[in-house]
PDB file of C-alpha atoms in Angstrom:
ATOM      1  CA  MET A  25       0.000   0.000   0.000  1.00  0.00           C
ATOM      2  CA  SER A  26       1.158   3.532  -0.754  1.00  0.00           C
ATOM      3  CA  PRO A  27       2.448   5.458   2.287  1.00  0.00           C
ATOM      4  CA  ASN A  28      -0.239   8.023   1.418  1.00  0.00           C
ATOM      5  CA  PRO A  29      -3.405   6.433  -0.018  1.00  0.00           C
ATOM      6  CA  THR A  30      -5.372   9.709   0.138  1.00  0.00           C
ATOM      7  CA  LEU A  31      -5.995  12.801  -1.995  1.00  0.00           C
ATOM      8  CA  THR A  32      -2.788  14.524  -0.878  1.00  0.00           C
ATOM      9  CA  ALA A  33      -0.743  11.878  -2.709  1.00  0.00           C
ATOM     10  CA  VAL A  34      -1.460  14.047  -5.764  1.00  0.00           C
ATOM     11  CA  PRO A  35       1.359  16.643  -5.698  1.00  0.00           C
ATOM     12  CA  GLY A  36       0.432  20.269  -5.127  1.00  0.00           C
ATOM     13  CA  PHE A  37      -2.726  19.719  -3.079  1.00  0.00           C
ATOM     14  CA  ARG A  38      -2.954  20.104   0.704  1.00  0.00           C
ATOM     15  CA  VAL A  39      -5.817  19.359   3.079  1.00  0.00           C
ATOM     16  CA  GLY A  40      -6.679  20.742   6.507  1.00  0.00           C
ATOM     17  CA  HIS A  41      -9.522  20.158   8.960  1.00  0.00           C
ATOM     18  CA  TRP A  42     -11.152  22.002  11.826  1.00  0.00           C
ATOM     19  CA  THR A  43     -13.275  19.757  14.043  1.00  0.00           C
ATOM     20  CA  ASP A  44     -15.740  20.543  16.831  1.00  0.00           C
ATOM     21  CA  PRO A  45     -16.197  17.190  18.635  1.00  0.00           C
ATOM     22  CA  VAL A  46     -18.766  18.669  21.035  1.00  0.00           C
ATOM     23  CA  GLY A  47     -20.958  20.656  18.654  1.00  0.00           C
ATOM     24  CA  LEU A  48     -20.455  17.889  16.052  1.00  0.00           C
ATOM     25  CA  THR A  49     -19.559  20.012  13.089  1.00  0.00           C
ATOM     26  CA  GLY A  50     -16.423  21.101  11.259  1.00  0.00           C
ATOM     27  CA  CYS A  51     -14.873  22.170   7.991  1.00  0.00           C
ATOM     28  CA  THR A  52     -12.268  20.924   5.545  1.00  0.00           C
ATOM     29  CA  VAL A  53     -10.123  22.931   3.137  1.00  0.00           C
ATOM     30  CA  ILE A  54      -8.281  21.735   0.055  1.00  0.00           C
ATOM     31  CA  LEU A  55      -5.513  24.172  -0.882  1.00  0.00           C
ATOM     32  CA  CYS A  56      -4.418  24.162  -4.522  1.00  0.00           C
ATOM     33  CA  PRO A  57      -0.964  25.000  -5.898  1.00  0.00           C
ATOM     34  CA  ASP A  58      -0.273  28.724  -5.640  1.00  0.00           C
ATOM     35  CA  ALA A  59      -0.977  29.161  -9.358  1.00  0.00           C
ATOM     36  CA  GLY A  60      -4.421  27.679  -8.770  1.00  0.00           C
ATOM     37  CA  ALA A  61      -6.208  24.721 -10.296  1.00  0.00           C
ATOM     38  CA  VAL A  62      -8.497  24.573 -13.316  1.00  0.00           C
ATOM     39  CA  ALA A  63     -11.870  23.657 -11.855  1.00  0.00           C
ATOM     40  CA  SER A  64     -15.503  23.005 -12.573  1.00  0.00           C
ATOM     41  CA  ALA A  65     -18.392  21.402 -10.712  1.00  0.00           C
ATOM     42  CA  SER A  66     -21.707  19.606 -11.004  1.00  0.00           C
ATOM     43  CA  PHE A  67     -24.654  20.145  -8.649  1.00  0.00           C
ATOM     44  CA  LEU A  68     -27.506  17.624  -8.461  1.00  0.00           C
ATOM     45  CA  GLY A  69     -30.493  17.441  -6.150  1.00  0.00           C
ATOM     46  CA  PRO A  70     -32.674  20.474  -5.350  1.00  0.00           C
ATOM     47  CA  SER A  71     -30.870  21.700  -2.228  1.00  0.00           C
ATOM     48  CA  PRO A  72     -27.178  22.503  -2.813  1.00  0.00           C
ATOM     49  CA  GLY A  73     -25.603  25.105  -0.562  1.00  0.00           C
ATOM     50  CA  THR A  74     -22.662  26.749  -2.305  1.00  0.00           C
ATOM     51  CA  ARG A  75     -20.453  29.807  -2.632  1.00  0.00           C
ATOM     52  CA  GLU A  76     -19.070  30.853  -6.040  1.00  0.00           C
ATOM     53  CA  GLY A  77     -20.511  27.718  -7.594  1.00  0.00           C
ATOM     54  CA  ILE A  78     -21.739  29.590 -10.671  1.00  0.00           C
ATOM     55  CA  LEU A  79     -18.185  30.798 -11.316  1.00  0.00           C
ATOM     56  CA  LEU A  80     -17.186  27.202 -12.054  1.00  0.00           C
ATOM     57  CA  ALA A  81     -19.496  26.873 -15.064  1.00  0.00           C
ATOM     58  CA  PRO A  82     -17.413  26.318 -18.223  1.00  0.00           C
ATOM     59  CA  ASP A  83     -18.689  29.534 -19.839  1.00  0.00           C
ATOM     60  CA  LYS A  84     -17.499  31.776 -16.990  1.00  0.00           C
ATOM     61  CA  LYS A  85     -14.262  33.733 -17.305  1.00  0.00           C
ATOM     62  CA  VAL A  86     -12.204  32.638 -14.288  1.00  0.00           C
ATOM     63  CA  GLU A  87     -10.610  29.237 -14.901  1.00  0.00           C
ATOM     64  CA  ARG A  88      -8.577  28.602 -11.768  1.00  0.00           C
ATOM     65  CA  VAL A  89      -9.479  28.374  -8.106  1.00  0.00           C
ATOM     66  CA  HIS A  90      -7.044  28.580  -5.209  1.00  0.00           C
ATOM     67  CA  ALA A  91      -8.834  26.550  -2.553  1.00  0.00           C
ATOM     68  CA  LEU A  92     -12.035  24.609  -1.965  1.00  0.00           C
ATOM     69  CA  LEU A  93     -13.970  24.697   1.301  1.00  0.00           C
ATOM     70  CA  LEU A  94     -16.267  21.848   2.353  1.00  0.00           C
ATOM     71  CA  THR A  95     -18.112  22.635   5.555  1.00  0.00           C
ATOM     72  CA  GLY A  96     -20.785  21.739   8.027  1.00  0.00           C
ATOM     73  CA  GLY A  97     -23.181  24.276   9.487  1.00  0.00           C
ATOM     74  CA  SER A  98     -25.484  24.502   6.480  1.00  0.00           C
ATOM     75  CA  ALA A  99     -25.540  27.985   4.898  1.00  0.00           C
ATOM     76  CA  PHE A 100     -24.038  29.455   8.086  1.00  0.00           C
ATOM     77  CA  GLY A 101     -20.847  27.483   7.435  1.00  0.00           C
ATOM     78  CA  LEU A 102     -20.163  29.339   4.192  1.00  0.00           C
ATOM     79  CA  ALA A 103     -18.780  32.158   6.358  1.00  0.00           C
ATOM     80  CA  ALA A 104     -15.668  30.033   6.894  1.00  0.00           C
ATOM     81  CA  ALA A 105     -14.604  30.758   3.310  1.00  0.00           C
ATOM     82  CA  ALA A 106     -13.702  34.311   4.351  1.00  0.00           C
ATOM     83  CA  GLY A 107     -11.032  32.938   6.675  1.00  0.00           C
ATOM     84  CA  VAL A 108      -9.540  30.853   3.882  1.00  0.00           C
ATOM     85  CA  VAL A 109      -9.476  33.919   1.636  1.00  0.00           C
ATOM     86  CA  ARG A 110      -7.644  35.867   4.352  1.00  0.00           C
ATOM     87  CA  VAL A 111      -4.877  33.265   4.594  1.00  0.00           C
ATOM     88  CA  LEU A 112      -4.412  33.118   0.824  1.00  0.00           C
ATOM     89  CA  GLU A 113      -4.334  36.905   0.545  1.00  0.00           C
ATOM     90  CA  GLU A 114      -1.590  37.026   3.204  1.00  0.00           C
ATOM     91  CA  ARG A 115       0.409  34.586   1.092  1.00  0.00           C
ATOM     92  CA  GLY A 116      -0.036  36.606  -2.085  1.00  0.00           C
ATOM     93  CA  VAL A 117      -2.160  33.900  -3.715  1.00  0.00           C
ATOM     94  CA  GLY A 118      -5.100  34.792  -5.928  1.00  0.00           C
ATOM     95  CA  HIS A 119      -6.526  35.775  -9.283  1.00  0.00           C
ATOM     96  CA  GLU A 120      -4.524  38.673 -10.697  1.00  0.00           C
ATOM     97  CA  THR A 121      -6.462  41.918 -11.087  1.00  0.00           C
ATOM     98  CA  PRO A 122      -5.137  45.491 -11.631  1.00  0.00           C
ATOM     99  CA  TRP A 123      -5.262  46.347  -7.924  1.00  0.00           C
ATOM    100  CA  ALA A 124      -5.058  43.079  -5.977  1.00  0.00           C
ATOM    101  CA  ARG A 125      -4.771  39.329  -6.165  1.00  0.00           C
ATOM    102  CA  VAL A 126      -8.210  37.970  -5.349  1.00  0.00           C
ATOM    103  CA  PRO A 127      -8.293  34.403  -3.949  1.00  0.00           C
ATOM    104  CA  ILE A 128     -11.030  32.302  -5.555  1.00  0.00           C
ATOM    105  CA  VAL A 129     -12.478  29.925  -2.954  1.00  0.00           C
ATOM    106  CA  PRO A 130     -15.639  28.022  -3.890  1.00  0.00           C
ATOM    107  CA  ALA A 131     -17.424  26.315  -1.020  1.00  0.00           C
ATOM    108  CA  ALA A 132     -20.195  23.804  -0.406  1.00  0.00           C
ATOM    109  CA  VAL A 133     -22.045  22.793   2.755  1.00  0.00           C
ATOM    110  CA  VAL A 134     -23.706  19.833   4.398  1.00  0.00           C
ATOM    111  CA  TYR A 135     -26.666  20.112   6.745  1.00  0.00           C
ATOM    112  CA  ASP A 136     -25.576  18.795  10.150  1.00  0.00           C
ATOM    113  CA  LEU A 137     -27.513  21.151  12.455  1.00  0.00           C
ATOM    114  CA  GLY A 138     -29.717  18.377  13.860  1.00  0.00           C
ATOM    115  CA  VAL A 139     -26.852  16.119  14.954  1.00  0.00           C
ATOM    116  CA  GLY A 140     -25.034  18.126  17.610  1.00  0.00           C
ATOM    117  CA  ASP A 141     -25.443  21.726  18.714  1.00  0.00           C
ATOM    118  CA  PRO A 142     -27.337  23.645  15.992  1.00  0.00           C
ATOM    119  CA  GLY A 143     -25.631  26.832  17.153  1.00  0.00           C
ATOM    120  CA  ALA A 144     -22.150  25.373  16.565  1.00  0.00           C
ATOM    121  CA  ARG A 145     -21.080  26.385  13.067  1.00  0.00           C
ATOM    122  CA  PRO A 146     -17.745  26.982  11.360  1.00  0.00           C
ATOM    123  CA  GLY A 147     -17.098  30.680  10.783  1.00  0.00           C
ATOM    124  CA  GLU A 148     -14.345  32.949   9.520  1.00  0.00           C
ATOM    125  CA  ARG A 149     -11.957  32.111  12.364  1.00  0.00           C
ATOM    126  CA  GLU A 150     -12.451  28.372  11.870  1.00  0.00           C
ATOM    127  CA  GLY A 151     -11.881  28.708   8.138  1.00  0.00           C
ATOM    128  CA  GLU A 152      -8.624  30.528   8.814  1.00  0.00           C
ATOM    129  CA  LEU A 153      -7.449  27.852  11.259  1.00  0.00           C
ATOM    130  CA  THR A 154      -8.312  25.142   8.758  1.00  0.00           C
ATOM    131  CA  ALA A 155      -6.362  26.779   5.950  1.00  0.00           C
ATOM    132  CA  ARG A 156      -3.336  27.276   8.195  1.00  0.00           C
ATOM    133  CA  ALA A 157      -3.488  23.600   9.199  1.00  0.00           C
ATOM    134  CA  ALA A 158      -3.512  22.334   5.614  1.00  0.00           C
ATOM    135  CA  SER A 159      -0.638  20.022   4.716  1.00  0.00           C
ATOM    136  CA  ALA A 160       0.400  17.331   2.272  1.00  0.00           C
ATOM    137  CA  ASP A 161       0.239  14.698   5.015  1.00  0.00           C
ATOM    138  CA  PRO A 162      -2.210  11.814   4.533  1.00  0.00           C
ATOM    139  CA  VAL A 163      -5.756  13.101   4.969  1.00  0.00           C
ATOM    140  CA  LYS A 164      -7.328  12.372   8.361  1.00  0.00           C
ATOM    141  CA  ARG A 165     -10.603  10.536   7.771  1.00  0.00           C
ATOM    142  CA  GLY A 166     -13.737   9.538   9.613  1.00  0.00           C
ATOM    143  CA  ARG A 167     -15.611  11.890  11.916  1.00  0.00           C
ATOM    144  CA  VAL A 168     -13.354  14.864  11.270  1.00  0.00           C
ATOM    145  CA  GLY A 169     -13.639  18.202   9.501  1.00  0.00           C
ATOM    146  CA  ALA A 170     -16.731  18.559   7.364  1.00  0.00           C
ATOM    147  CA  GLY A 171     -17.558  14.907   8.062  1.00  0.00           C
ATOM    148  CA  THR A 172     -17.871  15.318  11.834  1.00  0.00           C
ATOM    149  CA  GLY A 173     -21.664  15.583  12.041  1.00  0.00           C
ATOM    150  CA  THR A 174     -22.603  13.687   8.892  1.00  0.00           C
ATOM    151  CA  THR A 175     -24.992  10.735   8.789  1.00  0.00           C
ATOM    152  CA  ALA A 176     -26.275   8.247   6.205  1.00  0.00           C
ATOM    153  CA  GLY A 177     -29.419   6.168   5.720  1.00  0.00           C
ATOM    154  CA  LYS A 178     -31.881   8.804   6.926  1.00  0.00           C
ATOM    155  CA  TYR A 179     -34.882   7.962   4.742  1.00  0.00           C
ATOM    156  CA  LEU A 180     -36.867   6.323   7.560  1.00  0.00           C
ATOM    157  CA  GLY A 181     -36.490   9.406   9.723  1.00  0.00           C
ATOM    158  CA  VAL A 182     -34.732   7.293  12.381  1.00  0.00           C
ATOM    159  CA  GLY A 183     -31.771   4.975  12.581  1.00  0.00           C
ATOM    160  CA  ALA A 184     -29.214   7.118  10.742  1.00  0.00           C
ATOM    161  CA  VAL A 185     -25.598   6.001  11.061  1.00  0.00           C
ATOM    162  CA  PRO A 186     -22.370   8.058  10.925  1.00  0.00           C
ATOM    163  CA  GLY A 187     -21.409   9.206   7.446  1.00  0.00           C
ATOM    164  CA  GLY A 188     -17.908  10.550   7.840  1.00  0.00           C
ATOM    165  CA  LEU A 189     -15.202  11.925   5.560  1.00  0.00           C
ATOM    166  CA  GLY A 190     -13.262   9.598   3.292  1.00  0.00           C
ATOM    167  CA  SER A 191     -10.332  10.046   0.949  1.00  0.00           C
ATOM    168  CA  VAL A 192      -8.448   7.856  -1.512  1.00  0.00           C
ATOM    169  CA  CYS A 193      -5.924   8.049  -4.323  1.00  0.00           C
ATOM    170  CA  VAL A 194      -6.129   5.627  -7.247  1.00  0.00           C
ATOM    171  CA  GLU A 195      -3.586   5.127 -10.024  1.00  0.00           C
ATOM    172  CA  ARG A 196      -3.621   3.098 -13.218  1.00  0.00           C
ATOM    173  CA  HIS A 197      -1.161   3.164 -16.137  1.00  0.00           C
ATOM    174  CA  GLY A 198       0.574   6.267 -14.761  1.00  0.00           C
ATOM    175  CA  VAL A 199      -2.673   8.246 -14.347  1.00  0.00           C
ATOM    176  CA  ARG A 200      -3.470   9.335 -10.796  1.00  0.00           C
ATOM    177  CA  VAL A 201      -6.687  10.684  -9.279  1.00  0.00           C
ATOM    178  CA  GLY A 202      -7.356  11.734  -5.689  1.00  0.00           C
ATOM    179  CA  ALA A 203     -10.811  12.017  -4.158  1.00  0.00           C
ATOM    180  CA  LEU A 204     -12.353  13.254  -0.935  1.00  0.00           C
ATOM    181  CA  ALA A 205     -15.989  12.649   0.050  1.00  0.00           C
ATOM    182  CA  VAL A 206     -18.136  14.154   2.796  1.00  0.00           C
ATOM    183  CA  VAL A 207     -20.851  11.528   3.195  1.00  0.00           C
ATOM    184  CA  ASN A 208     -24.241  12.839   4.362  1.00  0.00           C
ATOM    185  CA  PRO A 209     -26.896  11.203   2.140  1.00  0.00           C
ATOM    186  CA  ILE A 210     -30.522  10.270   2.677  1.00  0.00           C
ATOM    187  CA  GLY A 211     -29.753   6.880   1.136  1.00  0.00           C
ATOM    188  CA  ASP A 212     -27.794   3.816   2.172  1.00  0.00           C
ATOM    189  CA  VAL A 213     -24.112   3.492   1.310  1.00  0.00           C
ATOM    190  CA  LEU A 214     -23.426   0.267  -0.596  1.00  0.00           C
ATOM    191  CA  ASP A 215     -20.323  -1.899  -0.412  1.00  0.00           C
ATOM    192  CA  GLU A 216     -18.355  -3.294  -3.336  1.00  0.00           C
ATOM    193  CA  ARG A 217     -20.832  -6.152  -3.834  1.00  0.00           C
ATOM    194  CA  GLY A 218     -23.970  -4.037  -3.613  1.00  0.00           C
ATOM    195  CA  GLY A 219     -24.717  -4.920   0.007  1.00  0.00           C
ATOM    196  CA  VAL A 220     -25.551  -2.279   2.593  1.00  0.00           C
ATOM    197  CA  LEU A 221     -22.488  -0.800   4.249  1.00  0.00           C
ATOM    198  CA  ALA A 222     -24.306   1.989   6.115  1.00  0.00           C
ATOM    199  CA  GLY A 223     -28.025   2.567   6.612  1.00  0.00           C
ATOM    200  CA  PRO A 224     -31.165   0.557   7.423  1.00  0.00           C
ATOM    201  CA  GLY A 225     -31.007  -1.269   4.093  1.00  0.00           C
ATOM    202  CA  VAL A 226     -34.617  -1.284   2.991  1.00  0.00           C
ATOM    203  CA  GLY A 227     -34.366   1.574   0.504  1.00  0.00           C
ATOM    204  CA  PRO A 228     -37.263   3.506  -1.017  1.00  0.00           C
ATOM    205  CA  GLY A 229     -39.494   0.430  -0.882  1.00  0.00           C
ATOM    206  CA  ALA A 230     -39.772   0.781   2.882  1.00  0.00           C
ATOM    207  CA  VAL A 231     -43.299   0.820   4.324  1.00  0.00           C
ATOM    208  CA  ALA A 232     -42.499   4.022   6.191  1.00  0.00           C
ATOM    209  CA  PHE A 233     -40.651   6.230   3.728  1.00  0.00           C
ATOM    210  CA  THR A 234     -40.696   9.404   5.817  1.00  0.00           C
ATOM    211  CA  PRO A 235     -37.470  11.402   5.952  1.00  0.00           C
ATOM    212  CA  GLY A 236     -39.444  14.466   7.027  1.00  0.00           C
ATOM    213  CA  ASP A 237     -37.657  17.789   7.011  1.00  0.00           C
ATOM    214  CA  VAL A 238     -34.096  16.477   7.184  1.00  0.00           C
ATOM    215  CA  GLU A 239     -31.608  17.902   4.719  1.00  0.00           C
ATOM    216  CA  SER A 240     -28.826  15.845   3.176  1.00  0.00           C
ATOM    217  CA  THR A 241     -25.918  16.238   0.809  1.00  0.00           C
ATOM    218  CA  THR A 242     -22.799  14.385  -0.272  1.00  0.00           C
ATOM    219  CA  LEU A 243     -19.837  16.575  -1.205  1.00  0.00           C
ATOM    220  CA  LEU A 244     -17.095  15.367  -3.543  1.00  0.00           C
ATOM    221  CA  ALA A 245     -13.705  16.789  -4.438  1.00  0.00           C
ATOM    222  CA  VAL A 246     -11.640  15.087  -7.138  1.00  0.00           C
ATOM    223  CA  VAL A 247      -8.121  16.214  -8.075  1.00  0.00           C
ATOM    224  CA  THR A 248      -5.587  15.295 -10.739  1.00  0.00           C
ATOM    225  CA  GLU A 249      -2.289  16.527 -12.166  1.00  0.00           C
ATOM    226  CA  HIS A 250      -3.358  15.883 -15.745  1.00  0.00           C
ATOM    227  CA  THR A 251      -4.225  18.959 -17.787  1.00  0.00           C
ATOM    228  CA  LEU A 252      -7.939  19.666 -18.129  1.00  0.00           C
ATOM    229  CA  THR A 253     -10.020  22.436 -19.613  1.00  0.00           C
ATOM    230  CA  LYS A 254     -13.018  23.704 -17.680  1.00  0.00           C
ATOM    231  CA  ASN A 255     -15.208  21.722 -20.047  1.00  0.00           C
ATOM    232  CA  ASP A 256     -13.192  18.581 -19.287  1.00  0.00           C
ATOM    233  CA  ALA A 257     -13.491  19.222 -15.555  1.00  0.00           C
ATOM    234  CA  ARG A 258     -17.255  19.664 -15.847  1.00  0.00           C
ATOM    235  CA  ARG A 259     -17.642  16.374 -17.707  1.00  0.00           C
ATOM    236  CA  LEU A 260     -15.612  14.612 -15.019  1.00  0.00           C
ATOM    237  CA  ALA A 261     -17.721  16.269 -12.315  1.00  0.00           C
ATOM    238  CA  ASP A 262     -20.800  14.814 -14.003  1.00  0.00           C
ATOM    239  CA  ALA A 263     -19.044  11.431 -14.006  1.00  0.00           C
ATOM    240  CA  ALA A 264     -18.387  11.820 -10.280  1.00  0.00           C
ATOM    241  CA  GLN A 265     -22.088  12.462  -9.699  1.00  0.00           C
ATOM    242  CA  ALA A 266     -22.958   9.374 -11.736  1.00  0.00           C
ATOM    243  CA  ALA A 267     -20.682   7.335  -9.472  1.00  0.00           C
ATOM    244  CA  LEU A 268     -22.813   8.322  -6.471  1.00  0.00           C
ATOM    245  CA  GLY A 269     -25.634   6.351  -8.070  1.00  0.00           C
ATOM    246  CA  ARG A 270     -23.448   3.243  -7.798  1.00  0.00           C
ATOM    247  CA  VAL A 271     -22.520   3.676  -4.142  1.00  0.00           C
ATOM    248  CA  ILE A 272     -25.554   5.438  -2.582  1.00  0.00           C
ATOM    249  CA  HIS A 273     -29.136   4.123  -2.821  1.00  0.00           C
ATOM    250  CA  PRO A 274     -31.284   6.057  -3.396  1.00  0.00           C
ATOM    251  CA  SER A 275     -29.088   8.928  -4.595  1.00  0.00           C
ATOM    252  CA  HIS A 276     -29.803  12.517  -5.708  1.00  0.00           C
ATOM    253  CA  THR A 277     -33.169  12.515  -3.947  1.00  0.00           C
ATOM    254  CA  PHE A 278     -35.583  15.359  -3.279  1.00  0.00           C
ATOM    255  CA  TRP A 279     -33.727  15.973   0.013  1.00  0.00           C
ATOM    256  CA  ASP A 280     -30.154  15.881  -1.349  1.00  0.00           C
ATOM    257  CA  GLY A 281     -28.005  18.691  -2.759  1.00  0.00           C
ATOM    258  CA  ASP A 282     -24.983  16.766  -3.972  1.00  0.00           C
ATOM    259  CA  SER A 283     -21.976  18.800  -5.115  1.00  0.00           C
ATOM    260  CA  ALA A 284     -19.010  17.415  -7.073  1.00  0.00           C
ATOM    261  CA  PHE A 285     -15.877  19.475  -7.764  1.00  0.00           C
ATOM    262  CA  VAL A 286     -13.021  18.515 -10.087  1.00  0.00           C
ATOM    263  CA  LEU A 287      -9.681  20.336  -9.861  1.00  0.00           C
ATOM    264  CA  SER A 288      -6.530  19.949 -11.958  1.00  0.00           C
ATOM    265  CA  SER A 289      -3.089  21.387 -11.298  1.00  0.00           C
ATOM    266  CA  CYS A 290      -2.338  20.907 -15.019  1.00  0.00           C
ATOM    267  CA  ALA A 291       1.195  19.840 -14.107  1.00  0.00           C
ATOM    268  CA  LEU A 292       1.140  16.869 -16.498  1.00  0.00           C
ATOM    269  CA  PRO A 293      -0.046  16.368 -20.092  1.00  0.00           C
ATOM    270  CA  PRO A 294      -3.670  15.328 -20.676  1.00  0.00           C
ATOM    271  CA  ALA A 295      -4.547  11.724 -19.912  1.00  0.00           C
ATOM    272  CA  ASP A 296      -6.710   9.357 -21.905  1.00  0.00           C
ATOM    273  CA  PRO A 297     -10.236  10.668 -21.186  1.00  0.00           C
ATOM    274  CA  LEU A 298     -11.802   7.208 -20.929  1.00  0.00           C
ATOM    275  CA  LEU A 299      -9.228   6.064 -18.383  1.00  0.00           C
ATOM    276  CA  LEU A 300      -9.478   9.320 -16.452  1.00  0.00           C
ATOM    277  CA  GLY A 301     -13.255   9.125 -16.295  1.00  0.00           C
ATOM    278  CA  ALA A 302     -13.138   5.536 -15.081  1.00  0.00           C
ATOM    279  CA  LEU A 303     -10.637   6.438 -12.359  1.00  0.00           C
ATOM    280  CA  VAL A 304     -12.787   9.363 -11.213  1.00  0.00           C
ATOM    281  CA  GLN A 305     -15.752   7.041 -10.725  1.00  0.00           C
ATOM    282  CA  GLU A 306     -13.630   4.406  -9.003  1.00  0.00           C
ATOM    283  CA  ALA A 307     -12.145   7.012  -6.670  1.00  0.00           C
ATOM    284  CA  VAL A 308     -15.536   8.507  -5.775  1.00  0.00           C
ATOM    285  CA  CYS A 309     -17.025   5.139  -4.844  1.00  0.00           C
ATOM    286  CA  ALA A 310     -13.957   4.234  -2.794  1.00  0.00           C
ATOM    287  CA  ALA A 311     -13.880   7.599  -0.983  1.00  0.00           C
ATOM    288  CA  VAL A 312     -17.553   7.356   0.006  1.00  0.00           C
ATOM    289  CA  ARG A 313     -17.054   3.843   1.389  1.00  0.00           C
ATOM    290  CA  ASP A 314     -13.861   4.922   3.138  1.00  0.00           C
ATOM    291  CA  GLY A 315     -15.752   7.719   4.897  1.00  0.00           C
ATOM    292  CA  VAL A 316     -18.359   5.471   6.494  1.00  0.00           C
ATOM    293  CA  ARG A 317     -15.835   2.767   7.333  1.00  0.00           C
ATOM    294  CA  MET A 318     -13.522   5.239   9.060  1.00  0.00           C
ATOM    295  CA  ALA A 319     -16.451   6.905  10.857  1.00  0.00           C
ATOM    296  CA  GLY A 320     -17.427   3.557  12.335  1.00  0.00           C
ATOM    297  CA  ARG A 321     -14.043   2.958  13.921  1.00  0.00           C
TER     298      ARG A 321
END
């Protein structure tokens, strides 16, 4: 096994967490190389909570982002992005404009307010601490960072199990992809054979299909060194969303707001698109399973 089987095995990317083990929330930051990473995203389900998500559409002008924030606290947690921006500005990192370098930091949230203290939310200070803690060390996984208060299998309204944060790095034929997942779905998480890994395991055919007013979302971040355009990154983000349908059942429901981000440092030449797409889907499935397995430890 690689000494670092997580997203940070892809050179240039660093990850940091801030965790509140009492309030049961937290946030996670992925820092890109100083020059930024070409990025796009895909949002499925009716309830995504994001910051600067529209900027990632392929037709928008800015191509590179400098960090990605994944956070608990629902919409309140988006405030943590300001702390990440502060750290990057101090370091002189950002999109060049005539008067300042402006750090581009998209963000996405999970709804974890009903798990711990609903008043405990990551804010600007927590975002700053998370960015300062980011490193290329193997990613800490389980009930940490944005995965602290996450749960899975909520469609019965009771019996949810810990979701967690997972991360993997997969490599085939010299092509490497890293993934990080914050696992907070309505549905069950499935294992490699299609059995239930996390959740009650009766799916949408349950007699009492009553999730009520709970809110759910799975967040994905996928990174690579291989050169991508924004259009390429968007197609791979769609592929990442498709992979959720293989590992979460049911996925992309009325109560989910799944967000998938793809980032490339563009440090290496383009890879075969079929291979790259397959690795993205493999990495997403593995990261989701890793999150619930690590959360159960």
